[in-house]
PDB file of C-alpha atoms and ligand atoms in Angstrom:
ATOM      1  CA  UNK N 939     -81.464 -33.804  19.865  1.00  0.00           C
ATOM      2  CA  UNK N 940     -77.403 -35.703  20.026  1.00  0.00           C
ATOM      3  CA  UNK N 941     -79.662 -38.138  17.433  1.00  0.00           C
ATOM      4  CA  UNK N 942     -81.584 -35.065  15.185  1.00  0.00           C
ATOM      5  CA  UNK N 943     -84.880 -36.616  15.994  1.00  0.00           C
ATOM      6  CA  UNK N 944     -85.859 -32.986  16.644  1.00  0.00           C
ATOM      7  CA  UNK N 945     -86.212 -31.299  14.142  1.00  0.00           C
ATOM      8  CA  UNK N 946     -87.732 -28.993  15.523  1.00  0.00           C
ATOM      9  CA  UNK N 947     -87.170 -25.739  18.274  1.00  0.00           C
ATOM     10  CA  UNK N 948     -89.608 -26.356  20.923  1.00  0.00           C
ATOM     11  CA  UNK N 949     -89.857 -23.905  23.803  1.00  0.00           C
ATOM     12  CA  UNK N 950     -91.481 -25.444  26.881  1.00  0.00           C
ATOM     13  CA  UNK N 951     -93.741 -23.341  28.316  1.00  0.00           C
ATOM     14  CA  UNK N 952     -93.975 -24.835  31.950  1.00  0.00           C
ATOM     15  CA  UNK N 953     -97.894 -25.185  34.125  1.00  0.00           C
ATOM     16  CA  UNK N 954     -97.441 -22.993  36.708  1.00  0.00           C
ATOM     17  CA  UNK N 955     -99.190 -26.135  39.462  1.00  0.00           C
ATOM     18  CA  UNK N 956     -96.119 -28.282  38.926  1.00  0.00           C
ATOM     19  CA  UNK N 957     -94.298 -25.612  41.173  1.00  0.00           C
ATOM     20  CA  UNK N 958     -95.117 -25.376  44.331  1.00  0.00           C
ATOM     21  CA  UNK N 959     -94.447 -22.354  46.691  1.00  0.00           C
ATOM     22  CA  UNK N 960     -92.075 -22.075  49.147  1.00  0.00           C
ATOM     23  CA  UNK N 961     -90.873 -19.582  51.084  1.00  0.00           C
ATOM     24  CA  UNK N 962     -92.298 -16.580  48.468  1.00  0.00           C
ATOM     25  CA  UNK N 963     -89.883 -18.893  45.602  1.00  0.00           C
ATOM     26  CA  UNK N 964     -90.443 -22.226  43.251  1.00  0.00           C
ATOM     27  CA  UNK N 965     -90.251 -25.391  44.571  1.00  0.00           C
ATOM     28  CA  UNK N 966     -88.905 -28.301  41.567  1.00  0.00           C
ATOM     29  CA  UNK N 967     -88.246 -25.490  39.879  1.00  0.00           C
ATOM     30  CA  UNK N 968     -84.171 -26.774  40.277  1.00  0.00           C
ATOM     31  CA  UNK N 969     -83.041 -23.352  40.182  1.00  0.00           C
ATOM     32  CA  UNK N 970     -84.682 -23.195  36.331  1.00  0.00           C
ATOM     33  CA  UNK N 971     -86.194 -20.286  34.272  1.00  0.00           C
ATOM     34  CA  UNK N 972     -86.628 -19.228  31.385  1.00  0.00           C
ATOM     35  CA  UNK N 973     -84.526 -19.052  29.202  1.00  0.00           C
ATOM     36  CA  UNK N 974     -82.811 -22.893  30.033  1.00  0.00           C
ATOM     37  CA  UNK N 975     -81.191 -25.067  27.356  1.00  0.00           C
ATOM     38  CA  UNK N 976     -80.130 -24.785  24.111  1.00  0.00           C
ATOM     39  CA  UNK N 977     -81.087 -23.513  20.139  1.00  0.00           C
ATOM     40  CA  UNK N 978     -83.778 -27.087  20.301  1.00  0.00           C
ATOM     41  CA  UNK N 979     -85.218 -26.950  23.697  1.00  0.00           C
ATOM     42  CA  UNK N 980     -85.408 -24.902  25.626  1.00  0.00           C
ATOM     43  CA  UNK N 981     -87.495 -23.481  28.660  1.00  0.00           C
ATOM     44  CA  UNK N 982     -90.092 -20.236  28.053  1.00  0.00           C
ATOM     45  CA  UNK N 983     -92.177 -18.824  30.583  1.00  0.00           C
ATOM     46  CA  UNK N 984     -94.458 -20.054  33.174  1.00  0.00           C
ATOM     47  CA  UNK N 985     -97.927 -20.628  31.747  1.00  0.00           C
ATOM     48  CA  UNK N 986     -99.956 -19.879  34.756  1.00  0.00           C
ATOM     49  CA  UNK N 987    -104.068 -20.506  34.341  1.00  0.00           C
ATOM     50  CA  UNK N 988    -106.563 -17.186  35.214  1.00  0.00           C
ATOM     51  CA  UNK N 989    -110.213 -18.768  33.987  1.00  0.00           C
ATOM     52  CA  UNK N 990    -111.234 -20.947  31.136  1.00  0.00           C
ATOM     53  CA  UNK N 991    -112.485 -21.183  27.442  1.00  0.00           C
ATOM     54  CA  UNK N 992    -115.656 -18.852  26.033  1.00  0.00           C
ATOM     55  CA  UNK N 993    -116.927 -21.983  24.241  1.00  0.00           C
ATOM     56  CA  UNK N 994    -116.377 -23.696  28.094  1.00  0.00           C
ATOM     57  CA  UNK N 995    -118.297 -21.121  29.299  1.00  0.00           C
ATOM     58  CA  UNK N 996    -115.647 -20.981  31.812  1.00  0.00           C
ATOM     59  CA  UNK N 997    -114.206 -17.848  30.889  1.00  0.00           C
ATOM     60  CA  UNK N 998    -114.575 -14.901  33.240  1.00  0.00           C
ATOM     61  CA  UNK N 999    -116.326 -12.419  32.224  1.00  0.00           C
ATOM     62  CA  UNK N1000    -117.663  -8.517  34.127  1.00  0.00           C
ATOM     63  CA  UNK N1001    -120.980  -9.054  31.681  1.00  0.00           C
ATOM     64  CA  UNK N1002    -122.897 -12.720  32.040  1.00  0.00           C
ATOM     65  CA  UNK N1003    -122.839 -14.762  28.543  1.00  0.00           C
ATOM     66  CA  UNK N1004    -125.908 -14.358  25.973  1.00  0.00           C
ATOM     67  CA  UNK N1005    -126.268 -18.223  26.707  1.00  0.00           C
ATOM     68  CA  UNK N1006    -126.792 -19.441  29.127  1.00  0.00           C
ATOM     69  CA  UNK N1007    -128.017 -15.931  30.931  1.00  0.00           C
ATOM     70  CA  UNK N1008    -126.730 -16.732  34.552  1.00  0.00           C
ATOM     71  CA  UNK N1009    -123.668 -17.131  33.678  1.00  0.00           C
ATOM     72  CA  UNK N1010    -120.444 -15.029  34.041  1.00  0.00           C
ATOM     73  CA  UNK N1011    -117.663 -17.794  34.092  1.00  0.00           C
ATOM     74  CA  UNK N1012    -115.177 -18.306  37.075  1.00  0.00           C
ATOM     75  CA  UNK N1013    -111.428 -17.047  38.018  1.00  0.00           C
ATOM     76  CA  UNK N1014    -108.884 -19.870  38.832  1.00  0.00           C
ATOM     77  CA  UNK N1015    -107.235 -17.989  40.414  1.00  0.00           C
ATOM     78  CA  UNK N1016    -107.807 -15.248  42.422  1.00  0.00           C
ATOM     79  CA  UNK N1017    -106.347 -12.133  42.711  1.00  0.00           C
ATOM     80  CA  UNK N1018    -103.730 -12.341  45.327  1.00  0.00           C
ATOM     81  CA  UNK N1019    -102.994 -15.871  44.583  1.00  0.00           C
ATOM     82  CA  UNK N1020    -101.708 -14.727  40.828  1.00  0.00           C
ATOM     83  CA  UNK N1021     -99.583 -12.012  42.332  1.00  0.00           C
ATOM     84  CA  UNK N1022     -97.824 -13.630  44.933  1.00  0.00           C
ATOM     85  CA  UNK N1023     -97.097 -16.388  41.646  1.00  0.00           C
ATOM     86  CA  UNK N1024     -96.279 -13.846  39.524  1.00  0.00           C
ATOM     87  CA  UNK N1025     -93.408 -12.309  42.645  1.00  0.00           C
ATOM     88  CA  UNK N1026     -92.176 -16.271  42.314  1.00  0.00           C
ATOM     89  CA  UNK N1027     -92.218 -15.784  39.090  1.00  0.00           C
ATOM     90  CA  UNK N1028     -90.122 -13.268  39.029  1.00  0.00           C
ATOM     91  CA  UNK N1029     -87.540 -13.964  41.924  1.00  0.00           C
ATOM     92  CA  UNK N1030     -86.949 -16.777  40.069  1.00  0.00           C
ATOM     93  CA  UNK N1031     -86.186 -15.755  36.262  1.00  0.00           C
ATOM     94  CA  UNK N1032     -88.777 -16.702  34.436  1.00  0.00           C
ATOM     95  CA  UNK N1033     -90.957 -15.159  32.726  1.00  0.00           C
ATOM     96  CA  UNK N1034     -95.071 -14.943  33.031  1.00  0.00           C
ATOM     97  CA  UNK N1035     -97.565 -16.441  30.280  1.00  0.00           C
ATOM     98  CA  UNK N1036    -100.870 -15.925  31.736  1.00  0.00           C
ATOM     99  CA  UNK N1037    -104.179 -17.473  29.461  1.00  0.00           C
ATOM    100  CA  UNK N1038    -106.410 -14.334  30.265  1.00  0.00           C
ATOM    101  CA  UNK N1039    -109.890 -15.096  27.981  1.00  0.00           C
ATOM    102  CA  UNK N1040    -112.579 -13.335  29.389  1.00  0.00           C
ATOM    103  CA  UNK N1041    -112.846  -9.417  30.599  1.00  0.00           C
ATOM    104  CA  UNK N1042    -112.919 -10.372  33.974  1.00  0.00           C
ATOM    105  CA  UNK N1043    -109.343 -12.562  34.064  1.00  0.00           C
ATOM    106  CA  UNK N1044    -108.001  -9.467  31.411  1.00  0.00           C
ATOM    107  CA  UNK N1045    -108.430  -7.300  34.340  1.00  0.00           C
ATOM    108  CA  UNK N1046    -107.244  -9.255  37.044  1.00  0.00           C
ATOM    109  CA  UNK N1047    -103.819  -9.761  34.807  1.00  0.00           C
ATOM    110  CA  UNK N1048    -103.092  -6.710  33.989  1.00  0.00           C
ATOM    111  CA  UNK N1049    -104.210  -5.396  37.679  1.00  0.00           C
ATOM    112  CA  UNK N1050    -101.268  -8.329  38.615  1.00  0.00           C
ATOM    113  CA  UNK N1051     -98.901  -6.927  36.272  1.00  0.00           C
ATOM    114  CA  UNK N1052     -99.292  -3.527  36.981  1.00  0.00           C
ATOM    115  CA  UNK N1053     -98.688  -4.171  41.026  1.00  0.00           C
ATOM    116  CA  UNK N1054     -96.478  -6.311  41.014  1.00  0.00           C
ATOM    117  CA  UNK N1055     -94.765  -4.860  37.594  1.00  0.00           C
ATOM    118  CA  UNK N1056     -94.979  -0.466  37.993  1.00  0.00           C
ATOM    119  CA  UNK N1057     -94.822   1.687  35.793  1.00  0.00           C
ATOM    120  CA  UNK N1058     -92.097  -0.477  33.796  1.00  0.00           C
ATOM    121  CA  UNK N1059     -93.519  -3.782  33.100  1.00  0.00           C
ATOM    122  CA  UNK N1060     -93.437  -3.711  29.579  1.00  0.00           C
ATOM    123  CA  UNK N1061     -89.914  -4.441  30.272  1.00  0.00           C
ATOM    124  CA  UNK N1062     -90.501  -8.337  31.599  1.00  0.00           C
ATOM    125  CA  UNK N1063     -92.676  -9.524  28.892  1.00  0.00           C
ATOM    126  CA  UNK N1064     -95.281 -10.369  30.706  1.00  0.00           C
ATOM    127  CA  UNK N1065     -97.956 -12.062  28.521  1.00  0.00           C
ATOM    128  CA  UNK N1066    -101.216 -12.045  28.349  1.00  0.00           C
ATOM    129  CA  UNK N1067    -102.397 -15.919  26.393  1.00  0.00           C
ATOM    130  CA  UNK N1068    -105.293 -15.216  24.590  1.00  0.00           C
ATOM    131  CA  UNK N1069    -106.505 -12.529  25.213  1.00  0.00           C
ATOM    132  CA  UNK N1070    -110.609 -12.946  24.127  1.00  0.00           C
ATOM    133  CA  UNK N1071    -112.526 -10.120  25.342  1.00  0.00           C
ATOM    134  CA  UNK N1072    -111.242  -6.642  25.245  1.00  0.00           C
ATOM    135  CA  UNK N1073    -113.484  -3.646  25.586  1.00  0.00           C
ATOM    136  CA  UNK N1074    -112.701  -0.327  25.718  1.00  0.00           C
ATOM    137  CA  UNK N1075    -111.149   0.570  29.182  1.00  0.00           C
ATOM    138  CA  UNK N1076    -109.694  -2.589  28.854  1.00  0.00           C
ATOM    139  CA  UNK N1077    -107.869  -1.498  25.032  1.00  0.00           C
ATOM    140  CA  UNK N1078    -106.723   1.235  27.371  1.00  0.00           C
ATOM    141  CA  UNK N1079    -104.788  -0.272  29.321  1.00  0.00           C
ATOM    142  CA  UNK N1080    -102.989  -2.286  26.922  1.00  0.00           C
ATOM    143  CA  UNK N1081    -101.663  -0.189  25.213  1.00  0.00           C
ATOM    144  CA  UNK N1082    -100.919   1.652  28.452  1.00  0.00           C
ATOM    145  CA  UNK N1083     -98.738  -1.128  30.326  1.00  0.00           C
ATOM    146  CA  UNK N1084     -97.508  -3.370  26.865  1.00  0.00           C
ATOM    147  CA  UNK N1085     -97.563  -6.559  28.099  1.00  0.00           C
ATOM    148  CA  UNK N1086     -97.760  -8.920  25.014  1.00  0.00           C
ATOM    149  CA  UNK N1087    -100.790  -9.481  23.322  1.00  0.00           C
ATOM    150  CA  UNK N1088    -100.140 -13.847  22.304  1.00  0.00           C
ATOM    151  CA  UNK N1089    -103.415 -14.709  20.754  1.00  0.00           C
ATOM    152  CA  UNK N1090    -104.559 -17.013  17.902  1.00  0.00           C
ATOM    153  CA  UNK N1091    -106.683 -15.766  15.420  1.00  0.00           C
ATOM    154  CA  UNK N1092    -107.149 -19.510  14.106  1.00  0.00           C
ATOM    155  CA  UNK N1093    -109.627 -19.588  16.944  1.00  0.00           C
ATOM    156  CA  UNK N1094    -111.804 -16.717  15.349  1.00  0.00           C
ATOM    157  CA  UNK N1095    -112.746 -19.118  11.986  1.00  0.00           C
ATOM    158  CA  UNK N1096    -113.167 -22.328  13.535  1.00  0.00           C
ATOM    159  CA  UNK N1097    -114.740 -21.292  16.957  1.00  0.00           C
ATOM    160  CA  UNK N1098    -116.293 -17.616  15.987  1.00  0.00           C
ATOM    161  CA  UNK N1099    -120.261 -18.726  15.614  1.00  0.00           C
ATOM    162  CA  UNK N1100    -119.920 -20.585  18.874  1.00  0.00           C
ATOM    163  CA  UNK N1101    -118.060 -16.386  20.152  1.00  0.00           C
ATOM    164  CA  UNK N1102    -121.525 -15.286  18.632  1.00  0.00           C
ATOM    165  CA  UNK N1103    -123.177 -17.411  21.104  1.00  0.00           C
ATOM    166  CA  UNK N1104    -121.934 -17.303  23.626  1.00  0.00           C
ATOM    167  CA  UNK N1105    -121.543 -13.730  23.814  1.00  0.00           C
ATOM    168  CA  UNK N1106    -123.821 -12.599  21.995  1.00  0.00           C
ATOM    169  CA  UNK N1107    -123.977  -9.440  18.968  1.00  0.00           C
ATOM    170  CA  UNK N1108    -121.998  -6.436  20.579  1.00  0.00           C
ATOM    171  CA  UNK N1109    -119.600  -8.118  21.916  1.00  0.00           C
ATOM    172  CA  UNK N1110    -118.625  -9.508  19.481  1.00  0.00           C
ATOM    173  CA  UNK N1111    -116.777  -6.250  18.339  1.00  0.00           C
ATOM    174  CA  UNK N1112    -114.701  -6.456  21.702  1.00  0.00           C
ATOM    175  CA  UNK N1113    -113.658 -10.014  20.870  1.00  0.00           C
ATOM    176  CA  UNK N1114    -109.982 -11.271  19.495  1.00  0.00           C
ATOM    177  CA  UNK N1115    -108.819  -8.006  17.909  1.00  0.00           C
ATOM    178  CA  UNK N1116    -105.521  -7.768  15.859  1.00  0.00           C
ATOM    179  CA  UNK N1117    -106.084  -3.365  14.964  1.00  0.00           C
ATOM    180  CA  UNK N1118    -107.437  -1.715  17.546  1.00  0.00           C
ATOM    181  CA  UNK N1119    -104.233  -4.103  19.186  1.00  0.00           C
ATOM    182  CA  UNK N1120    -101.883  -1.842  16.998  1.00  0.00           C
ATOM    183  CA  UNK N1121     -99.179  -0.236  19.186  1.00  0.00           C
ATOM    184  CA  UNK N1122     -99.465  -3.065  21.503  1.00  0.00           C
ATOM    185  CA  UNK N1123     -96.299  -6.489  21.262  1.00  0.00           C
ATOM    186  CA  UNK N1124     -98.915  -8.330  19.220  1.00  0.00           C
ATOM    187  CA  UNK N1125     -98.107 -11.606  18.932  1.00  0.00           C
ATOM    188  CA  UNK N1126     -99.898 -14.399  17.043  1.00  0.00           C
ATOM    189  CA  UNK N1127     -99.733 -18.082  17.162  1.00  0.00           C
ATOM    190  CA  UNK N1128    -101.807 -21.443  17.370  1.00  0.00           C
ATOM    191  CA  UNK N1129    -103.021 -23.199  20.448  1.00  0.00           C
ATOM    192  CA  UNK N1130    -102.399 -26.084  18.442  1.00  0.00           C
ATOM    193  CA  UNK N1131    -104.593 -28.610  19.325  1.00  0.00           C
ATOM    194  CA  UNK N1132    -107.150 -27.146  19.776  1.00  0.00           C
ATOM    195  CA  UNK N1133    -107.363 -24.918  16.556  1.00  0.00           C
ATOM    196  CA  UNK N1134    -105.307 -26.462  13.261  1.00  0.00           C
ATOM    197  CA  UNK N1135    -101.342 -25.057  14.268  1.00  0.00           C
ATOM    198  CA  UNK N1136    -100.815 -24.171  10.317  1.00  0.00           C
ATOM    199  CA  UNK N1137     -99.921 -21.052  10.471  1.00  0.00           C
ATOM    200  CA  UNK N1138    -100.970 -19.792   6.752  1.00  0.00           C
ATOM    201  CA  UNK N1139    -104.744 -20.492   8.849  1.00  0.00           C
ATOM    202  CA  UNK N1140    -103.862 -18.623  11.099  1.00  0.00           C
ATOM    203  CA  UNK N1141    -102.750 -16.302   8.834  1.00  0.00           C
ATOM    204  CA  UNK N1142    -106.001 -16.242   6.028  1.00  0.00           C
ATOM    205  CA  UNK N1143    -107.974 -15.987   9.636  1.00  0.00           C
ATOM    206  CA  UNK N1144    -105.827 -12.432  10.495  1.00  0.00           C
ATOM    207  CA  UNK N1145    -106.624 -11.316   7.392  1.00  0.00           C
ATOM    208  CA  UNK N1146    -110.415 -12.139   6.912  1.00  0.00           C
ATOM    209  CA  UNK N1147    -112.059 -12.951  10.229  1.00  0.00           C
ATOM    210  CA  UNK N1148    -113.856 -15.049   8.223  1.00  0.00           C
ATOM    211  CA  UNK N1149    -115.633 -18.010  10.214  1.00  0.00           C
ATOM    212  CA  UNK N1150    -116.337 -21.320   9.206  1.00  0.00           C
ATOM    213  CA  UNK N1151    -119.994 -20.478   8.073  1.00  0.00           C
ATOM    214  CA  UNK N1152    -118.627 -17.830   6.068  1.00  0.00           C
ATOM    215  CA  UNK N1153    -119.200 -14.177   8.054  1.00  0.00           C
ATOM    216  CA  UNK N1154    -116.365 -12.287   9.078  1.00  0.00           C
ATOM    217  CA  UNK N1155    -116.146 -12.105  12.999  1.00  0.00           C
ATOM    218  CA  UNK N1156    -115.666  -7.628  13.219  1.00  0.00           C
ATOM    219  CA  UNK N1157    -113.712  -6.957   9.995  1.00  0.00           C
ATOM    220  CA  UNK N1158    -112.429  -3.577  11.306  1.00  0.00           C
ATOM    221  CA  UNK N1159    -110.290  -5.251  13.550  1.00  0.00           C
ATOM    222  CA  UNK N1160    -108.295  -7.509  10.334  1.00  0.00           C
ATOM    223  CA  UNK N1161    -104.633  -7.353  10.452  1.00  0.00           C
ATOM    224  CA  UNK N1162    -102.928  -6.069   6.636  1.00  0.00           C
ATOM    225  CA  UNK N1163    -100.339  -9.142   5.943  1.00  0.00           C
ATOM    226  CA  UNK N1164     -97.452  -7.338   6.471  1.00  0.00           C
ATOM    227  CA  UNK N1165     -98.562  -6.947   9.785  1.00  0.00           C
ATOM    228  CA  UNK N1166     -99.988  -9.994  10.284  1.00  0.00           C
ATOM    229  CA  UNK N1167     -96.440 -11.828   8.617  1.00  0.00           C
ATOM    230  CA  UNK N1168     -95.075  -9.351  11.191  1.00  0.00           C
ATOM    231  CA  UNK N1169     -96.642 -10.527  14.083  1.00  0.00           C
ATOM    232  CA  UNK N1170     -95.673 -14.607  13.515  1.00  0.00           C
ATOM    233  CA  UNK N1171     -92.007 -13.124  13.143  1.00  0.00           C
ATOM    234  CA  UNK N1172     -91.328  -9.837  14.515  1.00  0.00           C
ATOM    235  CA  UNK N1173     -91.996  -6.832  14.292  1.00  0.00           C
ATOM    236  CA  UNK N1174     -89.975  -3.982  13.263  1.00  0.00           C
ATOM    237  CA  UNK N1175     -93.013  -1.420  11.198  1.00  0.00           C
ATOM    238  CA  UNK N1176     -91.521   2.050  12.672  1.00  0.00           C
ATOM    239  CA  UNK N1177     -94.548   3.201  12.743  1.00  0.00           C
ATOM    240  CA  UNK N1178     -95.317   1.107  15.961  1.00  0.00           C
ATOM    241  CA  UNK N1179     -92.142   2.162  17.541  1.00  0.00           C
ATOM    242  CA  UNK N1180     -92.177   5.931  18.369  1.00  0.00           C
ATOM    243  CA  UNK N1181     -90.660   6.236  21.744  1.00  0.00           C
ATOM    244  CA  UNK N1182     -91.197   2.784  23.094  1.00  0.00           C
ATOM    245  CA  UNK N1183     -86.999   1.931  22.246  1.00  0.00           C
ATOM    246  CA  UNK N1184     -86.334   1.866  26.456  1.00  0.00           C
ATOM    247  CA  UNK N1185     -87.975  -1.673  26.864  1.00  0.00           C
ATOM    248  CA  UNK N1186     -86.404  -2.716  23.131  1.00  0.00           C
ATOM    249  CA  UNK N1187     -89.473  -2.372  21.962  1.00  0.00           C
ATOM    250  CA  UNK N1188     -88.524  -1.661  19.034  1.00  0.00           C
ATOM    251  CA  UNK N1189     -88.205  -5.437  17.515  1.00  0.00           C
ATOM    252  CA  UNK N1190     -91.611  -6.924  19.185  1.00  0.00           C
ATOM    253  CA  UNK N1191     -94.674 -10.081  18.083  1.00  0.00           C
ATOM    254  CA  UNK N1192     -92.889 -13.907  18.383  1.00  0.00           C
ATOM    255  CA  UNK N1193     -90.164 -13.913  18.956  1.00  0.00           C
ATOM    256  CA  UNK N1194     -89.855 -10.582  21.484  1.00  0.00           C
ATOM    257  CA  UNK N1195     -92.913 -12.747  23.123  1.00  0.00           C
ATOM    258  CA  UNK N1196     -90.173 -15.881  23.413  1.00  0.00           C
ATOM    259  CA  UNK N1197     -86.912 -13.450  23.704  1.00  0.00           C
ATOM    260  CA  UNK N1198     -85.811 -14.361  20.743  1.00  0.00           C
ATOM    261  CA  UNK N1199     -85.360 -11.692  18.779  1.00  0.00           C
ATOM    262  CA  UNK N1200     -81.875 -12.031  18.395  1.00  0.00           C
ATOM    263  CA  UNK N1201     -82.468 -15.464  17.569  1.00  0.00           C
ATOM    264  CA  UNK N1202     -85.183 -15.719  15.342  1.00  0.00           C
ATOM    265  CA  UNK N1203     -87.480 -13.763  13.250  1.00  0.00           C
ATOM    266  CA  UNK N1204     -85.587 -12.569  10.554  1.00  0.00           C
ATOM    267  CA  UNK N1205     -83.038 -13.369   7.899  1.00  0.00           C
ATOM    268  CA  UNK N1206     -79.708 -12.083   8.809  1.00  0.00           C
ATOM    269  CA  UNK N1207     -76.726 -12.932   9.232  1.00  0.00           C
ATOM    270  CA  UNK N1208     -76.093 -14.091  12.906  1.00  0.00           C
ATOM    271  CA  UNK N1209     -79.628 -15.552  13.690  1.00  0.00           C
ATOM    272  CA  UNK N1210     -80.680 -18.659  12.350  1.00  0.00           C
ATOM    273  CA  UNK N1211     -81.670 -19.431   9.422  1.00  0.00           C
ATOM    274  CA  UNK N1212     -85.691 -20.830   9.117  1.00  0.00           C
ATOM    275  CA  UNK N1213     -87.779 -20.419   7.248  1.00  0.00           C
ATOM    276  CA  UNK N1214     -90.170 -21.780   4.836  1.00  0.00           C
ATOM    277  CA  UNK N1215     -90.535 -21.514   0.712  1.00  0.00           C
ATOM    278  CA  UNK N1216     -93.283 -21.305  -0.145  1.00  0.00           C
ATOM    279  CA  UNK N1217     -94.819 -21.891  -3.641  1.00  0.00           C
ATOM    280  CA  UNK N1218     -96.416 -18.662  -4.228  1.00  0.00           C
ATOM    281  CA  UNK N1219     -96.557 -15.032  -3.217  1.00  0.00           C
ATOM    282  CA  UNK N1220     -98.367 -14.619  -0.789  1.00  0.00           C
ATOM    283  CA  UNK N1221     -98.884 -10.894  -0.929  1.00  0.00           C
ATOM    284  CA  UNK N1222     -99.999 -11.809  -4.453  1.00  0.00           C
ATOM    285  CA  UNK N1223    -102.206 -13.867  -3.405  1.00  0.00           C
ATOM    286  CA  UNK N1224    -105.880 -13.892  -2.074  1.00  0.00           C
ATOM    287  CA  UNK N1225    -106.283 -13.280   1.194  1.00  0.00           C
ATOM    288  CA  UNK N1226    -109.768 -15.737   1.596  1.00  0.00           C
ATOM    289  CA  UNK N1227    -107.450 -18.251   0.160  1.00  0.00           C
ATOM    290  CA  UNK N1228    -103.794 -17.663   1.393  1.00  0.00           C
ATOM    291  CA  UNK N1229    -103.792 -21.485   3.546  1.00  0.00           C
ATOM    292  CA  UNK N1230    -104.132 -22.905   0.266  1.00  0.00           C
ATOM    293  CA  UNK N1231    -101.033 -22.460  -0.454  1.00  0.00           C
ATOM    294  CA  UNK N1232     -98.196 -24.636  -0.440  1.00  0.00           C
ATOM    295  CA  UNK N1233     -95.061 -25.921   1.884  1.00  0.00           C
ATOM    296  CA  UNK N1234     -92.062 -26.478  -0.267  1.00  0.00           C
ATOM    297  CA  UNK N1235     -89.560 -26.938   1.955  1.00  0.00           C
ATOM    298  CA  UNK N1236     -88.443 -26.212   5.967  1.00  0.00           C
ATOM    299  CA  UNK N1237     -85.491 -24.940   6.417  1.00  0.00           C
ATOM    300  CA  UNK N1238     -84.091 -25.134  10.925  1.00  0.00           C
ATOM    301  CA  UNK N1239     -81.117 -23.455  10.998  1.00  0.00           C
ATOM    302  CA  UNK N1240     -79.900 -23.886   7.792  1.00  0.00           C
ATOM    303  CA  UNK N1241     -80.681 -27.871   7.216  1.00  0.00           C
ATOM    304  CA  UNK N1242     -83.355 -28.825   5.187  1.00  0.00           C
ATOM    305  CA  UNK N1243     -86.035 -30.890   7.242  1.00  0.00           C
ATOM    306  CA  UNK N1244     -89.170 -31.035   5.580  1.00  0.00           C
ATOM    307  CA  UNK N1245     -89.304 -30.606   1.025  1.00  0.00           C
ATOM    308  CA  UNK N1246     -92.184 -31.727  -1.131  1.00  0.00           C
TER     309      UNK N1246
HETATM  310 ZN1   ZN E1498    -104.340 -21.305  27.121  1.00  0.00          ZN
END
């Protein structure tokens, strides 16, 4: 860091499998926890895998896959183990980020959040990473418990056709919903290197939900460009803040997901000056070609780290 070899900021999520549970604590954590580090390299949440992926047919579903019809995926954490891990995380000062893609896995995550964290779970900012298959009853629970949903719109473009093959037509309406998550803290990310990580590509997918094959996957779930930009940075739209200030949910989005809303997410005095300069105004650009916008410069902490 002192040599200037790390131009970007890194929040490192720790795989829970690297830690060992001993006497209801994480061994190997050496007293470290979420937030330890500096402004370039910092520990983020503990990542706990609950299931796999839709493309690999390992995401845990309540109803079988469309193909093959006898498969329902698998939970890689059973519910009692998951609860124990969350308790350990809390005892050690760690935020939890649960990888849950199938509806069965999301249900298990919500059960654990509710049981361990109680009705005020939102203030601990538990994260559900991906949140792929969300039928209406789980959507209701997400709106009530308000964990941070960290999801990846670029999946729609690169994997959308694969999702349809895995789940069939009917479940497409519940697949990687975005608009239905209004009222739930929402952060957009890339999951790089699983798909292309360029944020402008993610933005385009969030507002069009267009797949590589050219069809729109549940287009009613598209975000507006403003909503998508806010989810990538900081979500402060007063329309969604009613009665949520109790948990500081006035600030949500990606910065909130990382407990960094006082440092990142907007350009204002006292925050880090991290920004990009684009060669076109995204609000004046055809949504279907957003990703062709060029980055002229990237500024981190007020220093130009990239210039075209
Ligand atoms: Zn994941």
